Short mmCIF file of C-alpha atoms in Angstrom, two decimals:
data_model
loop_
_atom_site.label_atom_id
_atom_site.label_comp_id
_atom_site.label_asym_id
_atom_site.label_seq_id
_atom_site.Cartn_x
_atom_site.Cartn_y
_atom_site.Cartn_z
CA MET T 1 59.23 -60.23 -58.14
CA THR T 2 57.94 -56.73 -58.53
CA PHE T 3 59.38 -53.47 -57.30
CA ASN T 4 57.18 -51.55 -54.87
CA ASP T 5 57.77 -47.82 -55.46
CA GLU T 6 56.29 -46.92 -52.08
CA SER T 7 58.45 -49.21 -49.94
CA LYS T 8 61.43 -49.19 -52.36
CA MET T 9 61.63 -52.99 -51.99
CA TYR T 10 61.12 -55.99 -54.24
CA GLU T 11 58.16 -58.13 -53.26
CA THR T 12 56.75 -61.50 -54.22
CA SER T 13 54.03 -63.91 -53.19
CA VAL T 14 54.56 -67.59 -52.57
CA LYS T 15 51.77 -70.15 -52.57
CA ILE T 16 52.65 -73.18 -50.46
CA SER T 17 51.03 -76.24 -52.06
CA SER T 18 51.52 -78.78 -49.27
CA SER T 19 51.55 -78.78 -45.49
CA GLY T 20 54.81 -79.17 -43.63
CA LEU T 21 57.79 -77.28 -42.29
CA TYR T 22 59.91 -75.09 -44.54
CA TYR T 23 63.26 -73.83 -43.31
CA TYR T 24 64.89 -71.79 -46.07
CA PHE T 25 64.04 -70.21 -49.38
CA ASN T 26 66.06 -70.08 -52.57
CA ILE T 27 65.73 -67.95 -55.67
CA LYS T 28 67.05 -68.72 -59.15
CA GLN T 29 67.70 -65.70 -61.34
CA ASN T 30 69.68 -65.72 -64.59
CA TYR T 31 71.13 -69.18 -63.76
CA GLN T 32 72.36 -67.95 -60.35
CA PHE T 33 71.03 -69.29 -57.04
CA TYR T 34 70.41 -67.04 -54.03
CA PHE T 35 69.26 -68.03 -50.56
CA LEU T 36 67.22 -66.05 -48.06
CA GLU T 37 68.49 -66.56 -44.54
CA ARG T 38 67.51 -65.14 -41.17
CA ILE T 39 69.62 -62.17 -40.06
CA GLN T 40 72.19 -62.81 -37.35
CA ASP T 41 70.40 -62.92 -33.96
CA GLY T 42 67.22 -61.80 -35.68
CA PHE T 43 63.64 -62.94 -35.81
CA GLY T 44 61.61 -62.67 -39.00
CA ASP T 45 63.95 -60.48 -41.05
CA GLY T 46 66.17 -61.96 -43.70
CA GLU T 47 69.07 -61.26 -46.00
CA ILE T 48 70.19 -62.66 -49.35
CA THR T 49 73.32 -64.77 -49.72
CA GLN T 50 74.81 -66.91 -52.48
CA ASP T 51 76.60 -69.18 -49.99
CA GLY T 52 74.27 -72.17 -49.59
CA ARG T 53 76.31 -73.68 -46.75
CA ASP T 54 75.25 -73.32 -43.12
CA ILE T 55 72.22 -71.11 -43.81
CA ARG T 56 70.59 -69.46 -40.78
CA THR T 57 67.13 -70.95 -41.30
CA PHE T 58 63.60 -69.74 -40.69
CA GLN T 59 60.72 -71.96 -39.66
CA LEU T 60 57.51 -71.59 -41.64
CA THR T 61 54.82 -74.01 -40.50
CA CYS T 62 52.05 -74.71 -43.05
CA TYR T 63 48.88 -76.52 -42.01
CA ASP T 64 46.58 -78.41 -44.35
CA ARG T 65 43.43 -76.97 -42.72
CA ALA T 66 42.20 -73.76 -41.16
CA VAL T 67 43.61 -73.41 -37.63
CA PRO T 68 42.10 -70.84 -35.25
#
């Protein structure tokens, strides 16, 4: 991750290597695991938690071809 001085946020890029549905994201940093979950009653925004139980999931759909 890199820190964006303009937005004052950390950012990263993720390359999905296979098609499918992805529901949550985890991050390992210094032997600690963090999970990104959807905010309560939210759509698209997320928040970091270390509690991996009952994560409020996203849905990211990845296709294996260009879809108009």
